[in-house]
């Protein structure tokens, strides 16, 4: 017993050492962060001129889609640097959770990967007195198809081939269908291992919508947050899928472009029927979003994307994330902050940040309507 | 405690307990406090159980599929269809794999620490094993996904080639080792510290007299262990294993990171697929609507029931072996 107690003491001493060491290290880390933060806000100082803080005050809570987290974080940083005394807190959880929080009235706005469903709109009427929840498209982004095939640097695929790969119909990289799309490329006979998200996800749903619209019979599934096809391998989160693709030879998977650039993963160029295959980039995604039509009624700006677009340089596998707010009946204490913050995110300066960070700005025409609606919020 | 031999107890002066004045009021307050805490605990547990059962019953009453046999989890859809068969299978299978791997190793380590290792080596080893328990499970998950999964590719091929005829080890799909088997190995590593440290404690409590008697009869060290240490420690090792099993059944993040889940039951444990209760709750909770969360609560209740059954069974086994338990020594 005595010996044991001594061990415990020794163990806790070592544990304390580890913990305090970690604290010291993290303390250094946060020091560095503030330094870079200062630098960035200095660099972004000209943008501060575009931020109008009129009436904004206090604390604004928001919650929702993790797909737009990085963009919102940058916005919040610049915004809070320009408007003192205002605190914006975006909790990136998931679209579903964001909408639940919105409909419970605990957040000023919610971020969502998909537009509100009719029953969710119905529910929102309880919170938005005299109004209802509406969708404002704010952040676009390309969903890249990352691949890892030894010796292959460039890969062109079209919708039907992508569908057949994720459907287990095409099993080897040197399949005729892939060869035909990639003349002059030596493809190995490695088995294809395709990765999808193991948890429900808006990214899965958006890829599903694209395949449903363009791949014809090759993709018989309805688009849903849950991965529909049998076979393949699941991994949790975009980062999980990207890590697996990076690790496994013969792998292909889908995730937001920023994950591909962060890990140096090669991405598929999409053969949309345009003259040349389209690269997954923020600009190209914006071009595809420009082909979208507004499907919402009134001030609701939910978009109906045109996945079959053949416009030159338009990359149609895109994700549009919305900010969900009340058109009327926003809480008086947060309304000025919501308006002022969203005015910034929808401004030219706000949208420019998107392009620099792997996202896609909302095309000018739609963006103009978004700004109109933001100014009319009450 | 390990060094307290009966002789010592006999020679020790009787500890006086009655001479020092004790406040009656203090006794009463303490009794009241402990009784109150006990009752409070029961009330809290009961109200949690009532709440969970209520929420689960909402989900179950609207389920279009059979809760026990449906191979699907689509609780947020309209109409909702969900069942726990796959989760039950995956949870039990991965835990069994973990136990089969972990318990013998843990007992081995515990015996080594308590009876074989030189004192100077025993302490650091015990310490390192205990430290394994302090690693958060998400770290195990990341380690599993980044390191363990690629490392197991070779083992998988080997098992498939030489034991493929057993069906269980027949790998039918190409794909990295994000399988229940890998999860089992990871869980085994995770439950190793708890099983080891409890077993070690028990082995250290084997009455010195028993061991010395065996040695005096000319038994080798292995015979001592076989004849006195193992029989004495059996019930302790069983309880240690059950503690480990409890952790394996409920492990969430590590499984969610390593497993490639799919809603089908397959006896080929090297193939990716399957799922566990806790992993499914973690994966589905974020995007679930209120009804979907009720359904997840219902699945959680089944896990609760499963854990209860396992613990009950363990208690039965231990009760039957009471004669050997440390309490009577």
XYZ file of C-alpha atoms in Angstrom:
707
model
C 0.000 0.000 0.000
C 2.772 2.362 0.963
C 4.635 1.651 -2.219
C 1.477 2.204 -4.169
C 0.789 5.523 -2.569
C 4.302 6.618 -3.412
C 3.643 5.622 -6.992
C 0.477 7.611 -7.008
C 2.325 10.621 -5.686
C 5.020 10.203 -8.257
C 2.406 9.708 -10.939
C 0.501 12.806 -9.986
C 3.695 14.806 -9.818
C 4.575 13.726 -13.326
C 1.010 14.367 -14.424
C 1.161 17.862 -12.962
C 4.410 18.429 -14.796
C 2.849 17.340 -18.071
C -0.205 19.498 -17.523
C 1.757 22.571 -16.532
C 4.100 21.981 -19.445
C 1.113 21.814 -21.773
C -0.266 24.995 -20.243
C 3.002 26.790 -20.773
C 3.120 25.603 -24.355
C -0.470 26.588 -25.095
C 0.167 29.918 -23.464
C 2.955 30.460 -25.972
C 0.606 29.349 -28.702
C -2.043 31.865 -27.813
C 0.588 34.588 -27.584
C 1.561 33.855 -31.151
C -2.061 33.906 -32.182
C -2.677 37.378 -30.852
C 0.404 38.530 -32.674
C -0.735 37.173 -36.020
C -4.223 38.376 -35.204
C -2.917 41.905 -34.774
C -1.021 41.642 -38.020
C -4.056 40.411 -39.902
C -6.333 43.093 -38.553
C -3.742 45.679 -39.518
C -3.648 44.237 -43.004
C -7.431 44.180 -43.106
C -7.637 47.714 -41.757
C -8.757 49.255 -45.064
C -11.736 46.883 -45.019
C -12.790 48.292 -41.673
C -13.996 51.345 -43.540
C -16.737 49.177 -45.051
C -17.969 47.953 -41.703
C -20.806 50.051 -40.405
C -21.406 49.409 -36.762
C -24.493 51.587 -36.485
C -26.468 50.627 -33.444
C -24.649 47.326 -33.013
C -23.974 46.483 -29.405
C -23.694 43.668 -26.940
C -23.416 40.010 -27.697
C -24.748 38.219 -30.768
C -24.999 34.444 -30.626
C -25.118 32.392 -33.794
C -24.787 28.732 -34.534
C -24.814 26.284 -37.388
C -22.996 24.846 -40.383
C -19.362 23.985 -39.920
C -18.866 24.343 -43.686
C -18.828 28.135 -43.353
C -16.962 28.194 -40.064
C -13.635 29.459 -41.428
C -15.330 32.254 -43.358
C -17.440 33.338 -40.399
C -14.406 33.259 -38.114
C -12.568 35.694 -40.383
C -15.608 37.926 -40.667
C -16.109 37.941 -36.926
C -12.474 38.838 -36.336
C -12.555 41.793 -38.729
C -15.961 42.875 -37.549
C -15.094 42.844 -33.880
C -11.873 44.716 -34.595
C -13.880 47.467 -36.302
C -16.829 47.639 -33.922
C -15.747 47.833 -30.334
C -18.148 46.676 -27.690
C -19.787 44.118 -29.973
C -19.249 40.411 -29.564
C -20.280 37.941 -32.251
C -20.098 34.302 -31.247
C -20.587 31.721 -34.002
C -20.730 28.181 -32.695
C -19.998 25.864 -35.569
C -21.886 22.680 -34.919
C -24.028 21.583 -37.822
C -26.794 22.921 -39.995
C -29.375 20.810 -38.220
C -28.314 22.021 -34.810
C -28.172 25.633 -36.012
C -31.759 25.525 -37.248
C -32.953 23.834 -34.077
C -31.289 26.599 -32.051
C -32.771 29.242 -34.341
C -36.258 27.836 -33.965
C -35.843 27.791 -30.212
C -34.959 31.472 -30.312
C -31.550 31.088 -28.716
C -29.486 32.521 -31.591
C -29.647 35.731 -33.637
C -29.046 33.863 -36.861
C -28.184 30.336 -37.921
C -25.848 29.061 -40.604
C -27.190 26.252 -42.745
C -25.999 24.125 -45.667
C -29.493 23.710 -46.997
C -32.497 26.004 -47.209
C -35.217 25.764 -44.559
C -37.743 22.984 -45.119
C -41.447 23.930 -45.106
C -42.004 22.440 -41.651
C -38.991 24.339 -40.328
C -40.395 27.577 -41.778
C -43.703 26.791 -40.068
C -41.900 26.264 -36.780
C -39.957 29.519 -37.182
C -43.161 31.557 -37.186
C -43.376 31.022 -33.437
C -40.042 32.782 -32.937
C -40.345 35.452 -35.645
C -43.415 37.318 -34.462
C -45.303 38.425 -37.546
C -42.691 37.006 -39.883
C -40.872 33.795 -40.689
C -37.392 32.384 -41.140
C -35.690 33.169 -44.453
C -32.510 31.996 -46.148
C -29.789 34.419 -47.230
C -27.119 32.804 -49.428
C -23.843 34.063 -48.021
C -20.996 31.620 -48.618
C -20.402 29.432 -51.651
C -17.773 26.812 -52.015
C -16.643 24.106 -54.383
C -16.802 20.504 -53.218
C -13.614 18.992 -54.547
C -13.108 15.367 -55.450
C -9.689 14.569 -54.082
C -7.769 11.557 -55.364
C -4.583 9.729 -54.526
C -3.371 7.512 -57.340
C 0.329 6.835 -57.585
C 1.788 8.391 -60.717
C -1.337 10.314 -61.680
C -1.204 14.089 -61.322
C -4.178 15.146 -63.387
C -7.497 13.419 -63.631
C -10.591 14.339 -65.618
C -13.921 12.762 -64.731
C -17.525 13.352 -65.721
C -20.671 12.949 -63.672
C -21.561 9.459 -64.865
C -18.064 8.131 -64.194
C -18.018 9.700 -60.731
C -21.376 8.092 -60.010
C -20.135 4.701 -61.187
C -17.011 4.982 -59.075
C -19.023 5.794 -55.941
C -21.501 3.101 -56.916
C -18.884 0.321 -57.010
C -19.470 -0.221 -60.754
C -15.980 0.958 -61.696
C -13.512 -0.900 -59.527
C -10.062 -0.242 -61.032
C -8.323 2.977 -61.939
C -7.456 1.682 -65.415
C -11.125 1.132 -66.259
C -12.043 1.917 -69.889
C -14.418 4.716 -68.855
C -11.691 6.545 -66.947
C -9.092 5.888 -69.685
C -11.371 7.414 -72.280
C -11.663 10.661 -70.293
C -7.918 10.838 -69.711
C -6.075 10.243 -72.968
C -2.313 10.230 -72.568
C -2.433 9.461 -68.853
C -1.019 6.121 -67.691
C -3.457 4.809 -65.123
C -2.417 2.013 -62.778
C -4.599 -1.039 -62.188
C -4.927 -0.144 -58.498
C -8.288 -0.891 -56.931
C -10.433 2.182 -56.350
C -11.225 2.874 -52.714
C -13.871 5.533 -52.423
C -14.457 7.398 -49.194
C -17.625 9.127 -48.057
C -18.740 10.913 -44.920
C -19.781 8.451 -42.236
C -22.026 10.943 -40.452
C -24.916 12.899 -41.920
C -23.636 15.912 -43.794
C -24.682 18.762 -46.028
C -21.642 18.080 -48.182
C -22.940 14.590 -48.936
C -26.345 16.027 -49.767
C -24.903 18.561 -52.204
C -22.797 15.981 -54.026
C -25.904 13.791 -54.157
C -27.927 16.610 -55.697
C -25.267 17.099 -58.355
C -25.064 13.401 -59.206
C -28.836 13.016 -59.202
C -29.171 15.918 -61.635
C -26.352 14.982 -63.990
C -25.421 11.312 -63.799
C -28.719 9.893 -65.026
C -29.287 6.197 -64.374
C -25.855 5.776 -62.890
C -27.009 7.482 -59.672
C -30.468 6.254 -58.663
C -30.451 7.692 -55.146
C -32.326 10.677 -53.777
C -30.034 13.345 -52.366
C -29.905 13.157 -48.582
C -27.552 14.049 -45.764
C -26.978 10.369 -45.174
C -24.665 8.614 -47.645
C -27.039 6.492 -49.748
C -24.922 4.001 -51.701
C -23.693 0.686 -50.342
C -19.990 -0.121 -50.472
C -17.071 2.201 -50.096
C -15.564 3.391 -46.865
C -16.827 5.957 -44.419
C -14.748 8.443 -42.489
C -15.934 11.050 -40.038
C -15.878 14.697 -41.042
C -14.378 16.360 -44.108
C -11.032 16.253 -42.384
C -11.403 12.501 -41.813
C -12.187 11.851 -45.478
C -9.314 14.066 -46.616
C -6.897 12.312 -44.269
C -7.904 8.897 -45.581
C -7.556 10.001 -49.203
C -4.128 11.400 -48.429
C -3.137 8.134 -46.769
C -4.517 5.418 -49.042
C -3.199 4.692 -52.528
C -6.068 4.389 -54.994
C -8.405 6.529 -52.909
C -10.952 9.108 -54.001
C -13.223 11.156 -51.750
C -15.114 14.414 -51.598
C -14.683 17.419 -49.302
C -14.619 21.203 -49.351
C -11.745 22.565 -51.429
C -9.922 24.069 -48.453
C -9.260 20.575 -47.063
C -7.626 19.575 -50.341
C -5.372 22.613 -50.426
C -4.516 22.274 -46.740
C -3.269 18.689 -47.175
C -1.934 19.071 -50.710
C -4.418 16.594 -52.183
C -4.876 16.581 -55.965
C -8.392 17.285 -57.138
C -10.409 16.014 -60.080
C -11.107 18.326 -63.014
C -14.737 18.059 -63.963
C -15.809 17.294 -67.494
C -19.101 19.188 -67.577
C -19.564 19.251 -71.326
C -17.829 22.620 -71.596
C -14.910 22.952 -74.020
C -12.313 22.172 -71.357
C -12.490 20.264 -68.053
C -13.103 22.603 -65.123
C -10.825 22.870 -62.111
C -12.287 23.073 -58.623
C -11.590 26.676 -57.598
C -13.497 29.407 -55.819
C -13.871 31.477 -59.014
C -15.174 28.519 -60.993
C -17.681 27.720 -58.267
C -18.928 31.323 -58.334
C -19.502 31.000 -62.071
C -21.684 27.956 -61.458
C -23.601 29.639 -58.653
C -24.290 32.510 -61.076
C -26.418 30.089 -63.082
C -28.655 29.503 -60.046
C -32.218 30.736 -59.833
C -33.836 32.099 -56.708
C -36.352 29.499 -55.585
C -37.572 31.210 -52.430
C -40.599 33.453 -52.382
C -40.758 36.966 -50.958
C -37.595 37.864 -49.146
C -36.503 34.226 -48.924
C -33.516 33.840 -51.231
C -33.089 30.059 -51.225
C -31.259 29.129 -54.426
C -31.986 26.453 -56.950
C -28.612 25.576 -58.405
C -28.225 24.577 -62.017
C -26.039 21.489 -61.741
C -26.204 20.781 -65.451
C -24.604 24.068 -66.448
C -22.129 23.799 -69.294
C -20.881 27.375 -69.023
C -17.153 27.725 -69.657
C -15.180 27.412 -66.453
C -18.210 26.807 -64.226
C -17.608 24.133 -61.562
C -21.059 22.840 -60.663
C -20.402 20.682 -57.566
C -20.940 23.527 -55.154
C -22.202 24.039 -51.695
C -24.116 27.202 -50.867
C -24.510 27.943 -47.206
C -27.162 30.313 -45.963
C -27.627 32.567 -42.991
C -31.089 31.991 -41.580
C -32.799 35.033 -40.051
C -36.341 36.258 -39.434
C -37.648 38.607 -42.122
C -39.815 40.279 -39.497
C -39.886 39.920 -35.765
C -36.166 39.604 -35.035
C -35.395 40.194 -31.405
C -34.990 43.946 -30.894
C -31.851 43.552 -28.800
C -29.933 41.678 -31.509
C -31.512 43.107 -34.680
C -29.094 46.040 -35.151
C -26.090 43.753 -34.658
C -27.479 41.112 -37.034
C -28.116 43.738 -39.708
C -24.780 45.401 -39.280
C -22.845 42.105 -39.228
C -24.634 40.595 -42.226
C -24.253 43.878 -44.089
C -20.532 43.453 -43.687
C -20.471 39.773 -44.702
C -22.494 40.556 -47.819
C -20.386 43.618 -48.670
C -17.709 43.537 -51.371
C -15.004 43.491 -48.732
C -16.707 40.660 -46.902
C -17.176 38.555 -50.015
C -13.601 39.170 -51.149
C -12.314 37.363 -48.082
C -14.100 34.218 -49.290
C -12.070 33.898 -52.463
C -8.815 34.193 -50.558
C -9.784 31.271 -48.341
C -10.989 28.530 -50.659
C -14.612 29.614 -50.652
C -16.643 31.145 -53.465
C -18.296 34.569 -53.310
C -22.008 34.810 -54.030
C -22.404 36.235 -57.581
C -23.053 39.987 -57.716
C -26.630 39.782 -58.952
C -27.792 37.506 -56.127
C -25.599 39.324 -53.649
C -27.335 42.610 -54.469
C -30.676 41.069 -53.526
C -29.186 39.688 -50.325
C -28.109 43.190 -49.325
C -31.569 44.544 -50.109
C -33.184 41.942 -47.880
C -30.695 42.551 -45.047
C -31.570 46.250 -45.052
C -35.265 45.428 -44.922
C -34.989 43.126 -41.898
C -37.065 44.246 -38.979
C -2.481 -4.078 2.683
C -0.481 -6.655 0.844
C 2.056 -6.822 3.620
C -0.466 -7.185 6.451
C -0.069 -10.789 7.503
C -2.327 -12.443 10.085
C 0.571 -12.532 12.553
C 0.842 -8.811 12.432
C -2.829 -8.402 13.165
C -2.528 -10.695 16.156
C 0.379 -8.849 17.684
C -0.916 -5.363 16.939
C -2.377 -3.580 19.977
C -6.167 -3.330 19.779
C -7.177 0.048 18.398
C -9.256 1.924 20.888
C -12.365 3.419 19.351
C -14.607 4.319 22.268
C -12.392 6.497 24.438
C -12.365 9.628 22.321
C -15.514 11.705 22.837
C -17.647 11.880 19.732
C -20.368 14.440 19.221
C -23.754 12.806 18.939
C -24.940 15.748 16.884
C -22.111 15.199 14.430
C -23.130 11.566 14.069
C -26.684 12.533 13.360
C -25.774 15.209 10.833
C -23.413 12.866 9.066
C -25.983 10.069 9.003
C -28.575 12.473 7.656
C -26.213 13.802 5.020
C -25.223 10.395 3.772
C -28.795 9.139 3.787
C -29.866 12.301 1.959
C -27.162 11.915 -0.670
C -28.133 8.293 -1.179
C -31.758 9.174 -1.704
C -30.876 12.136 -3.917
C -28.800 9.858 -6.126
C -31.681 7.420 -6.501
C -34.106 10.243 -7.289
C -31.770 11.698 -9.921
C -31.229 8.299 -11.515
C -34.934 7.561 -11.496
C -35.855 10.886 -13.070
C -33.209 10.447 -15.770
C -34.565 6.984 -16.477
C -38.137 8.292 -16.655
C -37.140 11.132 -18.975
C -35.160 8.867 -21.289
C -37.851 6.209 -21.383
C -40.458 8.843 -22.173
C -38.417 10.318 -25.020
C -37.605 6.861 -26.332
C -41.240 5.827 -26.275
C -42.148 8.805 -28.480
C -39.680 7.610 -31.085
C -40.636 3.953 -30.796
C -44.348 4.620 -31.215
C -43.777 6.242 -34.611
C -41.113 3.893 -35.918
C -42.190 2.342 -39.217
C -39.538 -0.347 -39.068
C -39.021 -3.029 -36.470
C -36.819 -1.605 -33.730
C -35.100 -4.925 -33.209
C -34.650 -6.231 -36.736
C -34.511 -3.298 -39.165
C -31.123 -2.886 -40.848
C -31.391 0.849 -41.311
C -31.190 4.110 -39.386
C -33.252 6.810 -40.993
C -34.901 8.350 -37.975
C -35.037 11.891 -39.321
C -36.831 10.787 -42.490
C -40.544 10.832 -42.954
C -41.759 8.197 -42.087
C -38.936 7.264 -39.705
C -37.386 3.829 -40.066
C -34.748 2.630 -37.660
C -33.543 -0.490 -35.927
C -30.756 -1.506 -33.595
C -29.843 -4.966 -34.885
C -26.644 -3.790 -36.589
C -25.611 -1.669 -33.611
C -26.181 -4.487 -31.145
C -24.159 -6.868 -33.304
C -21.321 -4.395 -33.828
C -21.143 -3.410 -30.170
C -21.064 -6.983 -28.941
C -18.627 -8.260 -31.572
C -16.131 -5.421 -31.189
C -16.257 -5.748 -27.407
C -15.745 -9.509 -27.560
C -12.704 -9.045 -29.808
C -11.374 -6.453 -27.375
C -11.866 -8.772 -24.396
C -10.279 -11.769 -26.106
C -7.190 -9.736 -26.880
C -6.973 -7.562 -23.781
C -7.722 -9.879 -20.862
C -4.895 -12.408 -21.345
C -2.402 -9.623 -22.002
C -3.618 -7.631 -19.015
C -3.402 -10.651 -16.713
C 0.079 -11.314 -18.046
C 1.210 -7.766 -17.403
C -0.386 -7.792 -13.952
C 1.368 -11.053 -13.024
C 4.644 -9.732 -14.359
C 4.356 -6.556 -12.338
C 3.251 -8.285 -9.145
C 5.378 -11.438 -9.175
C 8.145 -11.434 -11.751
C 9.471 -7.963 -12.369
C 12.232 -6.578 -10.193
C 10.888 -3.869 -7.912
C 12.733 -1.185 -9.769
C 11.103 -2.158 -13.048
C 7.621 -2.934 -11.719
C 6.781 0.607 -10.663
C 7.560 2.301 -13.974
C 5.717 -0.392 -15.942
C 2.653 -0.093 -13.742
C 2.864 3.640 -14.133
C 3.111 3.538 -17.912
C 0.157 1.159 -18.160
C -1.899 3.430 -15.908
C -0.912 6.367 -18.052
C -2.601 4.695 -21.017
C -5.898 5.249 -19.235
C -5.265 8.983 -19.123
C -5.083 9.350 -22.895
C -8.405 10.792 -24.125
C -10.318 8.496 -26.430
C -10.332 10.951 -29.316
C -6.533 10.758 -29.270
C -6.814 6.973 -29.536
C -9.208 7.571 -32.428
C -6.788 9.803 -34.304
C -3.893 7.483 -33.553
C -6.025 4.570 -34.714
C -7.020 6.219 -37.973
C -3.555 7.541 -38.808
C -1.316 4.781 -37.512
C -3.134 1.602 -36.534
C -5.326 1.280 -39.634
C -2.446 1.357 -42.154
C -0.321 -0.887 -39.929
C -3.024 -3.523 -39.773
C -3.178 -3.919 -43.562
C -0.479 -6.567 -43.448
C -2.065 -8.467 -40.558
C -5.378 -8.435 -42.398
C -3.838 -9.959 -45.511
C -2.060 -12.573 -43.427
C -5.249 -13.507 -41.558
C -7.156 -13.640 -44.818
C -4.581 -15.903 -46.424
C -4.095 -18.405 -43.615
C -7.370 -18.212 -41.708
C -9.655 -17.148 -44.546
C -11.293 -20.597 -44.515
C -12.881 -19.765 -41.136
C -15.307 -17.339 -42.805
C -14.794 -14.928 -39.938
C -11.341 -13.953 -41.201
C -12.304 -14.068 -44.865
C -11.741 -10.584 -46.293
C -14.186 -10.174 -49.160
C -13.806 -6.462 -49.862
C -10.836 -4.453 -50.945
C -10.341 -1.578 -48.635
C -8.313 -0.365 -45.731
C -8.792 -1.940 -42.329
C -11.536 0.308 -40.988
C -13.343 -2.751 -39.671
C -14.823 -4.105 -36.460
C -11.643 -6.139 -36.052
C -9.516 -2.983 -36.013
C -11.953 -1.379 -33.612
C -11.634 -4.438 -31.378
C -7.846 -4.128 -31.313
C -8.086 -0.420 -30.528
C -10.596 -1.075 -27.752
C -8.322 -3.774 -26.376
C -5.520 -1.235 -26.051
C -7.913 1.200 -24.420
C -9.215 -1.217 -21.781
C -5.792 -2.666 -21.018
C -4.924 -0.224 -18.202
C -8.104 -0.718 -16.183
C -7.984 -4.516 -16.420
C -4.269 -4.559 -15.666
C -4.348 -2.272 -12.670
C -7.309 -3.950 -10.986
C -5.843 -7.415 -11.607
C -2.490 -6.242 -10.263
C -4.125 -5.005 -7.076
C -5.840 -8.346 -6.619
C -2.691 -10.371 -7.247
C -0.822 -8.260 -4.721
C -3.444 -9.158 -2.132
C -2.879 -12.890 -2.312
C -2.100 -13.938 1.272
C 1.632 -14.215 1.651
C 1.150 -17.398 3.722
C -0.433 -19.209 0.797
C 2.438 -18.380 -1.481
C 5.078 -19.159 1.101
C 3.407 -22.454 1.917
C 3.447 -23.410 -1.726
C 7.071 -22.409 -2.032
C 7.910 -24.404 1.054
C 6.375 -27.463 -0.568
C 8.863 -27.019 -3.386
C 6.623 -25.400 -5.953
C 8.219 -23.381 -8.729
C 7.190 -19.789 -9.200
C 4.800 -20.738 -11.992
C 3.239 -23.415 -9.785
C 2.778 -20.871 -7.023
C 0.984 -18.608 -9.422
C -1.140 -21.434 -10.776
C -2.036 -22.880 -7.393
C -2.418 -19.854 -5.166
C -2.381 -16.567 -7.088
C -4.725 -17.326 -9.968
C -7.463 -19.104 -7.963
C -7.372 -16.338 -5.396
C -7.489 -13.589 -8.002
C -10.048 -15.140 -10.328
C -13.056 -13.175 -9.145
C -10.991 -10.003 -9.091
C -9.861 -10.574 -12.667
C -13.466 -11.186 -13.684
C -14.567 -7.894 -12.131
C -11.629 -6.138 -13.757
C -12.624 -7.571 -17.131
C -16.184 -6.414 -16.619
C -14.970 -2.901 -15.872
C -13.001 -3.050 -19.104
C -15.968 -4.472 -20.969
C -18.075 -1.590 -19.704
C -15.622 0.846 -21.194
C -15.439 -1.062 -24.479
C -19.227 -1.196 -24.841
C -19.614 2.528 -24.398
C -16.570 3.794 -26.284
C -17.617 6.497 -28.703
C -15.092 8.801 -30.308
C -12.344 6.295 -30.979
C -14.812 3.965 -32.692
C -16.392 6.809 -34.648
C -12.997 7.876 -35.967
C -11.715 4.433 -36.897
C -14.751 2.488 -38.073
C -16.194 2.816 -41.544
C -19.801 2.337 -40.553
C -22.503 0.752 -42.653
C -25.855 -0.630 -41.704
C -25.394 -4.303 -42.381
C -24.425 -7.321 -40.361
C -21.477 -9.227 -41.722
C -19.606 -12.079 -40.121
C -16.503 -11.090 -42.095
C -14.949 -9.021 -39.354
C -12.072 -7.830 -41.540
C -14.423 -6.077 -43.946
C -15.308 -2.470 -43.272
C -18.814 -2.078 -41.952
C -21.010 -2.427 -38.915
C -21.529 0.104 -36.196
C -21.869 0.453 -32.441
C -24.466 2.165 -30.276
C -22.220 4.915 -29.023
C -20.610 5.514 -32.412
C -24.017 5.766 -34.065
C -25.249 8.276 -31.511
C -22.170 10.440 -31.992
C -22.428 10.282 -35.775
C -26.150 10.967 -36.054
C -26.745 13.370 -33.205
C -25.513 16.546 -34.878
C -27.817 16.531 -37.850
C -30.762 14.791 -36.190
C -34.008 16.646 -35.612
C -35.815 16.333 -32.325
C -37.462 13.084 -33.313
C -34.164 11.681 -34.555
C -32.658 12.438 -31.161
C -35.488 10.577 -29.458
C -34.665 7.579 -31.614
C -31.006 7.824 -30.622
C -32.072 7.962 -26.982
C -34.022 4.756 -27.545
C -30.880 3.095 -28.898
C -28.943 4.441 -25.933
C -31.414 2.789 -23.588
C -30.667 -0.542 -25.246
C -26.964 0.011 -24.602
C -27.838 0.821 -21.004
C -29.794 -2.421 -20.758
C -26.933 -4.357 -22.315
C -24.466 -2.913 -19.812
C -26.855 -3.739 -16.995
C -27.121 -7.355 -18.149
C -23.360 -7.704 -18.449
C -22.804 -6.268 -14.985
C -25.525 -8.449 -13.525
C -23.981 -11.532 -15.077
C -20.584 -10.539 -13.720
C -22.009 -10.141 -10.234
C -23.553 -13.597 -10.464
C -20.251 -15.142 -11.490
C -18.394 -13.373 -8.707
C -21.011 -14.290 -6.124
C -20.638 -17.941 -7.036
C -16.906 -17.788 -6.483
C -17.209 -15.957 -3.198
C -15.088 -18.539 -1.380
C -12.025 -17.338 -3.229
C -12.732 -13.653 -3.139
C -10.386 -11.250 -1.424
C -13.053 -10.238 1.062
C -12.841 -13.568 2.864
C -9.127 -13.936 2.927
